[in-house]
Amino acid sequence: MHTQRQATVRPFRPEDRGAFLDLYEAVWGTRKGEEWFAWRFAANPYVEEVPMVVAEADGELVGAEPCLAVPLRAGDASALAFQPADWMVHPDHRRRGLFTEMTERLLDRYEDGPPDYYYNFPSAAILPGLQSFDWRDVGTLSTYYRVQDLSRLAAARSTEKPQWKAAAGLGHLAAPVVRGLTSLSTGTADPSGGWTADRHETTPTATLVDLYRSGVPESIHVGRDARWYRWRLANPRWDPTTYVFNDEHGTPVAALVAVAHGGRGESESAGARKVSVLDVVPADGSAPTGSYEALLSAVVADADDADVLKCAGASLPRSALRRYSFRSDNGFPLSMVSTPTRLVARPTVVDTEDTVDAEPDTGGRVGPSGGERWRLGGADLTDPVSWTVQLGGQDIA
């Protein structure tokens, strides 16, 4: 056992579940239930145990570092990754080295597998700690937003940044402008060839898997199979809707999965009504542009009471996003009030020669001559162009 000032770091045990939820509430200010924990960690189909280490002091859980097991793929190459999620240390036990000790124990525990890689989306506060353990900063991911009610959205997020507080004060004045921007693109798309749209409240898993297989990206992405869809979309807090567009023969061409959340008093949502596009297939963008436009049209039509719609920049054509007034958080004005989603990654085992191969003039990215551990198939783990990450592949719970 590793100890640090009377804190013991050890693997998670099933009887820790209640203490984990108590710690989660103490750190994040919101209560999650047993059903949520069972889905998020215990029901993951790619591992037999809950991949987590915890810190215990005086009989209480004071720290936890859990991971989600995620299948990765790049073309024909596949691997298993751990995605750190919900890492936390109780406020009364911070600055005592628990983050360092838990991370050391986690990496040591799984040095021989099952994961081949780690990847995640850390906050600015946790990023330096991960970099000290050889995670490399890949870059930021674009998230696209369609703001439909600026006043409500700004009010809901006014505690996050001073800019949102200012926007909340002016939101009632800016709302007509926002409505004017979005009204330019709220009409229903007219896909050619008499294509039809089907809405499914029960996820058509087989259809989604078939569409994914019809256009597998060569870049690094979450590999979709039936197990992944059944687990990822089973969040007890979600009621996902799948939109499938068919050609004139009734053959599925493209599909999109969206979920509405917030606006129901959840503290983490602060009252904002959101619709998130979790998944789009084919994920390589190979379906006709009109089919992706039709999918977005259907989502926008169903989300007329949402304050904001969001989707990843991956897989959807930029022309379709522009048509429906989705704007990147990397550009003005959203860049003034948003926090970029940062992607970091590392292989499970980092060799000394890998570190030597890093190229300072490319931000530490491994070049073609770098260690093979930093590649998945032909894709460089540290190159942002090598990744296609949708919201369903991010830490959204």
Short mmCIF file of C-alpha atoms in Angstrom, two decimals:
data_model
loop_
_atom_site.label_atom_id
_atom_site.label_comp_id
_atom_site.label_asym_id
_atom_site.label_seq_id
_atom_site.Cartn_x
_atom_site.Cartn_y
_atom_site.Cartn_z
CA MET A 1 0.00 0.00 0.00
CA HIS A 2 1.09 3.58 -0.69
CA THR A 3 0.57 6.07 2.10
CA GLN A 4 0.78 9.85 2.27
CA ARG A 5 0.06 11.67 5.53
CA GLN A 6 -2.25 8.98 6.86
CA ALA A 7 -3.99 8.58 3.50
CA THR A 8 -3.93 5.13 1.92
CA VAL A 9 -4.14 4.73 -1.86
CA ARG A 10 -5.63 1.44 -2.99
CA PRO A 11 -7.80 -0.12 -5.71
CA PHE A 12 -11.54 0.57 -5.67
CA ARG A 13 -13.75 -1.97 -3.92
CA PRO A 14 -17.48 -2.49 -4.64
CA GLU A 15 -18.33 -1.38 -1.09
CA ASP A 16 -16.77 2.05 -1.86
CA ARG A 17 -19.66 3.01 -4.13
CA GLY A 18 -21.64 5.01 -1.55
CA ALA A 19 -18.52 6.80 -0.29
CA PHE A 20 -17.57 7.66 -3.89
CA LEU A 21 -20.97 9.29 -4.45
CA ASP A 22 -20.61 11.25 -1.20
CA LEU A 23 -17.17 12.46 -2.30
CA TYR A 24 -18.54 13.36 -5.72
CA GLU A 25 -21.20 15.54 -4.12
CA ALA A 26 -18.64 17.21 -1.83
CA VAL A 27 -16.33 18.03 -4.75
CA TRP A 28 -18.73 18.80 -7.60
CA GLY A 29 -21.72 20.12 -5.68
CA THR A 30 -24.25 17.76 -7.22
CA ARG A 31 -25.62 14.40 -6.15
CA LYS A 32 -25.43 11.40 -8.45
CA GLY A 33 -27.34 8.21 -7.72
CA GLU A 34 -26.52 4.52 -7.52
CA GLU A 35 -28.08 3.89 -10.93
CA TRP A 36 -25.79 6.49 -12.51
CA PHE A 37 -22.70 4.91 -10.93
CA ALA A 38 -23.77 1.44 -12.01
CA TRP A 39 -24.11 2.61 -15.60
CA ARG A 40 -21.04 4.80 -15.82
CA PHE A 41 -18.51 2.50 -14.20
CA ALA A 42 -19.80 -0.96 -13.24
CA ALA A 43 -21.64 -1.72 -16.50
CA ASN A 44 -18.81 -0.82 -18.86
CA PRO A 45 -18.64 -3.82 -21.26
CA TYR A 46 -14.92 -3.64 -22.02
CA VAL A 47 -13.50 -4.44 -18.57
CA GLU A 48 -14.45 -6.82 -15.79
CA GLU A 49 -13.62 -4.49 -12.90
CA VAL A 50 -14.14 -0.81 -12.19
CA PRO A 51 -10.79 0.78 -13.19
CA MET A 52 -10.31 3.11 -10.25
CA VAL A 53 -7.95 3.86 -7.41
CA VAL A 54 -9.08 5.70 -4.30
CA ALA A 55 -7.47 7.48 -1.36
CA GLU A 56 -8.78 6.71 2.12
CA ALA A 57 -8.04 8.63 5.32
CA ASP A 58 -9.50 7.90 8.76
CA GLY A 59 -12.03 5.53 7.22
CA GLU A 60 -13.34 8.09 4.69
CA LEU A 61 -12.83 8.32 0.95
CA VAL A 62 -10.93 11.56 0.25
CA GLY A 63 -9.80 10.99 -3.33
CA ALA A 64 -10.67 8.93 -6.40
CA GLU A 65 -9.30 8.44 -9.92
CA PRO A 66 -11.72 6.35 -12.02
CA CYS A 67 -11.43 5.58 -15.73
CA LEU A 68 -13.84 4.63 -18.49
CA ALA A 69 -12.79 1.84 -20.85
CA VAL A 70 -13.24 2.96 -24.46
CA PRO A 71 -12.52 1.10 -27.72
CA LEU A 72 -10.34 3.16 -30.06
CA ARG A 73 -9.89 2.62 -33.77
CA ALA A 74 -7.97 4.18 -36.65
CA GLY A 75 -8.77 2.55 -39.96
CA ASP A 76 -8.16 -1.17 -39.48
CA ALA A 77 -6.15 -0.71 -36.27
CA SER A 78 -7.93 -1.04 -32.94
CA ALA A 79 -7.00 -0.73 -29.27
CA LEU A 80 -8.49 -0.28 -25.82
CA ALA A 81 -8.06 3.05 -24.06
CA PHE A 82 -8.80 4.27 -20.56
CA GLN A 83 -10.40 7.68 -20.37
CA PRO A 84 -9.88 9.26 -16.92
CA ALA A 85 -13.14 10.76 -15.69
CA ASP A 86 -14.34 12.41 -12.49
CA TRP A 87 -10.90 12.55 -10.87
CA MET A 88 -11.23 14.31 -7.54
CA VAL A 89 -9.65 15.09 -4.17
CA HIS A 90 -11.69 16.33 -1.22
CA PRO A 91 -11.07 20.09 -0.62
CA ASP A 92 -9.74 19.37 2.88
CA HIS A 93 -7.08 17.00 1.55
CA ARG A 94 -5.65 18.91 -1.38
CA ARG A 95 -2.01 19.94 -1.74
CA ARG A 96 -0.92 16.79 0.09
CA GLY A 97 0.34 14.85 -2.90
CA LEU A 98 -2.75 12.66 -3.28
CA PHE A 99 -3.15 13.41 -6.99
CA THR A 100 0.43 12.35 -7.61
CA GLU A 101 0.19 9.22 -5.52
CA MET A 102 -3.13 8.09 -6.95
CA THR A 103 -1.91 8.64 -10.52
CA GLU A 104 1.29 6.70 -9.84
CA ARG A 105 -0.74 3.83 -8.40
CA LEU A 106 -3.21 3.86 -11.30
CA LEU A 107 -0.47 3.77 -13.95
CA ASP A 108 1.43 1.06 -12.09
CA ARG A 109 -1.69 -1.06 -11.65
CA TYR A 110 -2.47 -1.12 -15.37
CA GLU A 111 1.06 -1.05 -16.78
CA ASP A 112 0.50 -4.55 -18.20
CA GLY A 113 -2.97 -3.72 -19.51
CA PRO A 114 -5.76 -3.94 -20.33
CA PRO A 115 -5.46 -0.41 -21.80
CA ASP A 116 -3.10 0.39 -24.65
CA TYR A 117 -3.58 4.14 -24.29
CA TYR A 118 -5.01 6.88 -22.08
CA TYR A 119 -6.78 9.93 -23.42
CA ASN A 120 -8.94 12.55 -21.77
CA PHE A 121 -10.07 16.15 -21.60
CA PRO A 122 -8.56 17.78 -18.49
CA SER A 123 -9.23 21.15 -16.95
CA ALA A 124 -6.45 23.73 -16.90
CA ALA A 125 -5.89 22.93 -13.22
CA ILE A 126 -5.20 19.23 -13.78
CA LEU A 127 -3.26 19.53 -17.06
CA PRO A 128 0.20 20.20 -15.52
CA GLY A 129 -0.18 17.18 -13.27
CA LEU A 130 -0.96 14.92 -16.21
CA GLN A 131 1.93 16.32 -18.22
CA SER A 132 4.27 15.38 -15.37
CA PHE A 133 3.16 11.78 -16.02
CA ASP A 134 3.92 11.97 -19.75
CA TRP A 135 0.47 12.85 -21.04
CA ARG A 136 1.02 15.03 -24.11
CA ASP A 137 -1.10 18.02 -25.01
CA VAL A 138 -2.64 17.17 -28.38
CA GLY A 139 -4.54 20.45 -28.76
CA THR A 140 -8.08 21.79 -28.49
CA LEU A 141 -11.24 20.38 -30.03
CA SER A 142 -13.81 22.64 -31.61
CA THR A 143 -17.33 22.51 -30.20
CA TYR A 144 -20.08 24.11 -32.25
CA TYR A 145 -23.01 25.89 -30.64
CA ARG A 146 -26.32 27.14 -31.95
CA VAL A 147 -27.47 29.71 -29.39
CA GLN A 148 -31.24 30.10 -29.41
CA ASP A 149 -31.85 31.95 -26.14
CA LEU A 150 -28.87 34.04 -25.13
CA SER A 151 -30.56 35.54 -22.08
CA ARG A 152 -31.35 32.16 -20.43
CA LEU A 153 -28.02 30.63 -21.41
CA ALA A 154 -26.01 33.55 -20.06
CA ALA A 155 -28.01 33.62 -16.84
CA ALA A 156 -27.46 29.88 -16.37
CA ARG A 157 -23.69 30.20 -16.80
CA SER A 158 -23.18 33.60 -15.18
CA THR A 159 -21.26 32.07 -12.27
CA GLU A 160 -18.62 30.56 -14.59
CA LYS A 161 -17.01 33.66 -16.07
CA PRO A 162 -17.41 37.43 -15.70
CA GLN A 163 -18.14 37.58 -19.43
CA TRP A 164 -21.24 35.42 -18.99
CA LYS A 165 -22.43 37.64 -16.15
CA ALA A 166 -22.13 40.67 -18.41
CA ALA A 167 -23.96 38.84 -21.19
CA ALA A 168 -26.72 37.92 -18.75
CA GLY A 169 -27.25 41.60 -17.98
CA LEU A 170 -27.58 42.42 -21.65
CA GLY A 171 -29.21 39.18 -22.72
CA HIS A 172 -32.69 40.66 -23.09
CA LEU A 173 -31.27 43.27 -25.43
CA ALA A 174 -29.25 40.79 -27.49
CA ALA A 175 -32.00 38.19 -27.78
CA PRO A 176 -33.63 39.73 -30.90
CA VAL A 177 -30.27 39.66 -32.66
CA VAL A 178 -29.72 36.01 -31.73
CA ARG A 179 -33.22 35.14 -32.92
CA GLY A 180 -32.52 36.92 -36.16
CA LEU A 181 -29.32 34.96 -36.72
CA THR A 182 -30.90 31.57 -36.05
CA SER A 183 -34.11 32.31 -37.98
CA LEU A 184 -32.08 32.47 -41.18
CA SER A 185 -31.53 28.72 -40.96
CA THR A 186 -34.45 27.16 -39.13
CA GLY A 187 -36.27 25.97 -42.24
CA THR A 188 -36.50 22.27 -42.97
CA ALA A 189 -33.90 20.97 -45.38
CA ASP A 190 -35.19 19.60 -48.68
CA PRO A 191 -33.01 16.57 -49.35
CA SER A 192 -33.01 15.46 -52.95
CA GLY A 193 -34.28 12.11 -54.15
CA GLY A 194 -37.28 11.98 -51.83
CA TRP A 195 -35.31 10.87 -48.79
CA THR A 196 -37.31 10.34 -45.61
CA ALA A 197 -36.50 10.97 -41.97
CA ASP A 198 -37.26 8.50 -39.22
CA ARG A 199 -37.13 9.35 -35.51
CA HIS A 200 -36.41 6.54 -33.07
CA GLU A 201 -36.95 6.83 -29.33
CA THR A 202 -35.53 3.30 -28.98
CA THR A 203 -31.99 3.25 -30.31
CA PRO A 204 -31.68 1.27 -33.61
CA THR A 205 -28.31 -0.16 -32.63
CA ALA A 206 -27.86 -2.43 -35.65
CA THR A 207 -28.51 0.45 -38.05
CA LEU A 208 -26.00 2.68 -36.28
CA VAL A 209 -23.33 -0.04 -36.33
CA ASP A 210 -23.91 -0.71 -40.05
CA LEU A 211 -23.65 3.00 -40.88
CA TYR A 212 -20.49 3.32 -38.81
CA ARG A 213 -18.91 0.41 -40.69
CA SER A 214 -19.80 2.02 -44.01
CA GLY A 215 -17.36 4.87 -43.35
CA VAL A 216 -14.70 4.11 -40.74
CA PRO A 217 -12.34 7.09 -40.27
CA GLU A 218 -8.61 6.59 -40.74
CA SER A 219 -8.12 8.99 -37.82
CA ILE A 220 -8.28 7.96 -34.15
CA HIS A 221 -11.84 7.72 -32.92
CA VAL A 222 -14.16 5.68 -30.72
CA GLY A 223 -14.84 2.35 -32.42
CA ARG A 224 -18.58 1.79 -32.46
CA ASP A 225 -20.01 -1.64 -31.95
CA ALA A 226 -23.27 -2.84 -30.43
CA ARG A 227 -21.72 -3.03 -26.95
CA TRP A 228 -20.56 0.57 -27.12
CA TYR A 229 -23.92 1.96 -28.21
CA ARG A 230 -25.86 -0.07 -25.66
CA TRP A 231 -23.61 1.08 -22.85
CA ARG A 232 -22.90 4.69 -23.86
CA LEU A 233 -26.52 5.60 -24.54
CA ALA A 234 -27.89 3.85 -21.43
CA ASN A 235 -27.21 6.85 -19.17
CA PRO A 236 -30.23 6.83 -16.81
CA ARG A 237 -30.37 10.63 -17.05
CA TRP A 238 -30.82 10.57 -20.85
CA ASP A 239 -33.62 9.86 -23.30
CA PRO A 240 -31.69 9.83 -26.58
CA THR A 241 -33.38 10.23 -29.94
CA THR A 242 -31.89 8.71 -33.08
CA TYR A 243 -32.53 10.35 -36.44
CA VAL A 244 -32.08 8.12 -39.49
CA PHE A 245 -32.24 9.37 -43.06
CA ASN A 246 -33.04 6.92 -45.83
CA ASP A 247 -32.70 7.13 -49.59
CA GLU A 248 -35.57 6.66 -52.01
CA HIS A 249 -35.25 2.89 -51.62
CA GLY A 250 -35.57 3.08 -47.84
CA THR A 251 -31.89 2.31 -47.28
CA PRO A 252 -30.29 4.15 -44.33
CA VAL A 253 -27.77 6.73 -45.51
CA ALA A 254 -26.76 8.58 -42.35
CA ALA A 255 -27.83 8.84 -38.73
CA LEU A 256 -27.47 11.15 -35.75
CA VAL A 257 -28.07 10.60 -32.03
CA ALA A 258 -29.11 13.57 -29.89
CA VAL A 259 -30.10 14.00 -26.27
CA ALA A 260 -31.92 16.82 -24.48
CA HIS A 261 -30.76 17.62 -20.96
CA GLY A 262 -30.86 20.45 -18.47
CA GLY A 263 -33.72 22.78 -17.70
CA ARG A 264 -35.07 20.38 -15.09
CA GLY A 265 -33.41 21.78 -12.03
CA GLU A 266 -30.17 19.79 -12.20
CA SER A 267 -27.57 21.87 -10.45
CA GLU A 268 -24.88 21.09 -13.00
CA SER A 269 -27.11 22.45 -15.76
CA ALA A 270 -28.19 25.51 -13.76
CA GLY A 271 -31.47 25.58 -15.64
CA ALA A 272 -30.08 25.85 -19.20
CA ARG A 273 -31.99 23.73 -21.72
CA LYS A 274 -29.50 21.97 -23.99
CA VAL A 275 -29.56 19.50 -26.85
CA SER A 276 -26.30 17.67 -27.55
CA VAL A 277 -25.50 15.79 -30.74
CA LEU A 278 -23.69 12.76 -29.34
CA ASP A 279 -22.98 10.74 -32.44
CA VAL A 280 -23.02 11.04 -36.23
CA VAL A 281 -22.46 8.16 -38.67
CA PRO A 282 -20.87 7.60 -41.11
CA ALA A 283 -18.22 9.24 -38.96
CA ASP A 284 -15.82 9.85 -41.84
CA GLY A 285 -18.21 12.31 -43.48
CA SER A 286 -18.64 10.08 -46.53
CA ALA A 287 -22.44 10.35 -46.77
CA PRO A 288 -23.89 13.00 -49.11
CA THR A 289 -23.78 16.48 -47.59
CA GLY A 290 -27.54 16.77 -47.99
CA SER A 291 -28.10 13.86 -45.64
CA TYR A 292 -26.10 15.52 -42.84
CA GLU A 293 -27.97 18.77 -43.47
CA ALA A 294 -31.27 16.93 -43.23
CA LEU A 295 -30.22 15.37 -39.92
CA LEU A 296 -29.36 18.77 -38.45
CA SER A 297 -32.62 20.17 -39.80
CA ALA A 298 -34.60 17.51 -37.93
CA VAL A 299 -32.72 18.13 -34.68
CA VAL A 300 -33.19 21.90 -34.93
CA ALA A 301 -36.90 21.49 -35.64
CA ASP A 302 -37.34 19.29 -32.56
CA ALA A 303 -35.25 21.57 -30.32
CA ASP A 304 -37.10 24.85 -30.78
CA ASP A 305 -37.48 25.22 -26.98
CA ALA A 306 -33.79 24.62 -26.22
CA ASP A 307 -31.52 27.46 -25.15
CA VAL A 308 -28.53 26.02 -27.00
CA LEU A 309 -27.64 23.11 -29.27
CA LYS A 310 -24.11 21.76 -29.35
CA CYS A 311 -22.12 19.28 -31.40
CA ALA A 312 -18.48 18.40 -32.04
CA GLY A 313 -16.73 19.74 -35.08
CA ALA A 314 -15.96 16.17 -36.16
CA SER A 315 -17.85 14.32 -38.91
CA LEU A 316 -20.36 17.04 -39.85
CA PRO A 317 -19.64 19.15 -42.96
CA ARG A 318 -18.81 22.78 -42.17
CA SER A 319 -21.36 23.89 -44.77
CA ALA A 320 -24.11 22.06 -42.87
CA LEU A 321 -23.04 23.62 -39.58
CA ARG A 322 -23.03 27.10 -41.13
CA ARG A 323 -26.42 26.57 -42.71
CA TYR A 324 -27.94 25.92 -39.30
CA SER A 325 -26.02 28.68 -37.50
CA PHE A 326 -23.69 26.47 -35.47
CA ARG A 327 -20.62 28.51 -34.53
CA SER A 328 -17.29 27.27 -33.21
CA ASP A 329 -16.17 28.09 -29.69
CA ASN A 330 -12.72 28.73 -31.19
CA GLY A 331 -14.02 31.79 -33.02
CA PHE A 332 -15.47 35.14 -32.01
CA PRO A 333 -17.75 35.75 -30.17
CA LEU A 334 -18.01 32.37 -28.41
CA SER A 335 -14.27 32.29 -27.80
CA MET A 336 -14.77 35.23 -25.42
CA VAL A 337 -16.96 33.22 -23.05
CA SER A 338 -16.11 29.56 -23.64
CA THR A 339 -13.48 27.21 -22.26
CA PRO A 340 -11.82 25.14 -25.00
CA THR A 341 -11.97 21.35 -24.79
CA ARG A 342 -8.37 20.21 -24.50
CA LEU A 343 -7.30 16.72 -25.54
CA VAL A 344 -4.33 14.93 -23.98
CA ALA A 345 -3.06 11.40 -24.56
CA ARG A 346 -0.34 8.92 -23.70
CA PRO A 347 0.41 5.23 -24.30
CA THR A 348 0.11 2.92 -21.30
CA VAL A 349 3.86 2.32 -21.33
CA VAL A 350 6.16 5.25 -22.10
CA ASP A 351 9.67 4.29 -23.10
CA THR A 352 12.65 6.54 -22.53
CA GLU A 353 13.33 6.55 -26.28
CA ASP A 354 9.86 7.98 -26.89
CA THR A 355 10.70 11.01 -24.77
CA VAL A 356 13.98 11.45 -26.61
CA ASP A 357 12.16 11.43 -29.95
CA ALA A 358 9.93 14.37 -29.00
CA GLU A 359 10.49 17.39 -31.24
CA PRO A 360 10.46 20.74 -29.35
CA ASP A 361 9.85 22.75 -32.52
CA THR A 362 6.51 20.95 -33.02
CA GLY A 363 5.27 21.45 -29.49
CA GLY A 364 6.70 18.14 -28.28
CA ARG A 365 4.82 16.10 -30.88
CA VAL A 366 6.39 12.84 -31.98
CA GLY A 367 7.39 12.87 -35.64
CA PRO A 368 7.30 9.93 -38.07
CA SER A 369 10.54 8.63 -36.54
CA GLY A 370 9.10 8.69 -33.01
CA GLY A 371 8.24 5.70 -30.85
CA GLU A 372 5.63 3.32 -32.24
CA ARG A 373 3.88 3.33 -28.88
CA TRP A 374 2.67 6.83 -29.75
CA ARG A 375 0.83 5.62 -32.84
CA LEU A 376 -2.39 3.75 -33.50
CA GLY A 377 -2.08 2.22 -36.92
CA GLY A 378 -0.89 5.03 -39.15
CA ALA A 379 -2.20 7.79 -36.85
CA ASP A 380 0.08 9.87 -34.61
CA LEU A 381 -1.41 9.98 -31.12
CA THR A 382 -0.08 13.50 -30.54
CA ASP A 383 -1.26 15.11 -33.80
CA PRO A 384 -4.64 16.87 -33.51
CA VAL A 385 -5.36 16.09 -37.17
CA SER A 386 -5.18 12.39 -36.26
CA TRP A 387 -8.28 12.55 -34.05
CA THR A 388 -12.01 12.53 -34.84
CA VAL A 389 -13.79 12.95 -31.50
CA GLN A 390 -17.53 13.41 -31.24
CA LEU A 391 -19.36 14.36 -28.05
CA GLY A 392 -20.21 10.72 -27.37
CA GLY A 393 -16.49 10.01 -27.16
CA GLN A 394 -15.95 12.77 -24.64
CA ASP A 395 -16.59 12.77 -20.91
CA ILE A 396 -20.26 13.76 -21.05
CA ALA A 397 -22.42 12.16 -18.39
#
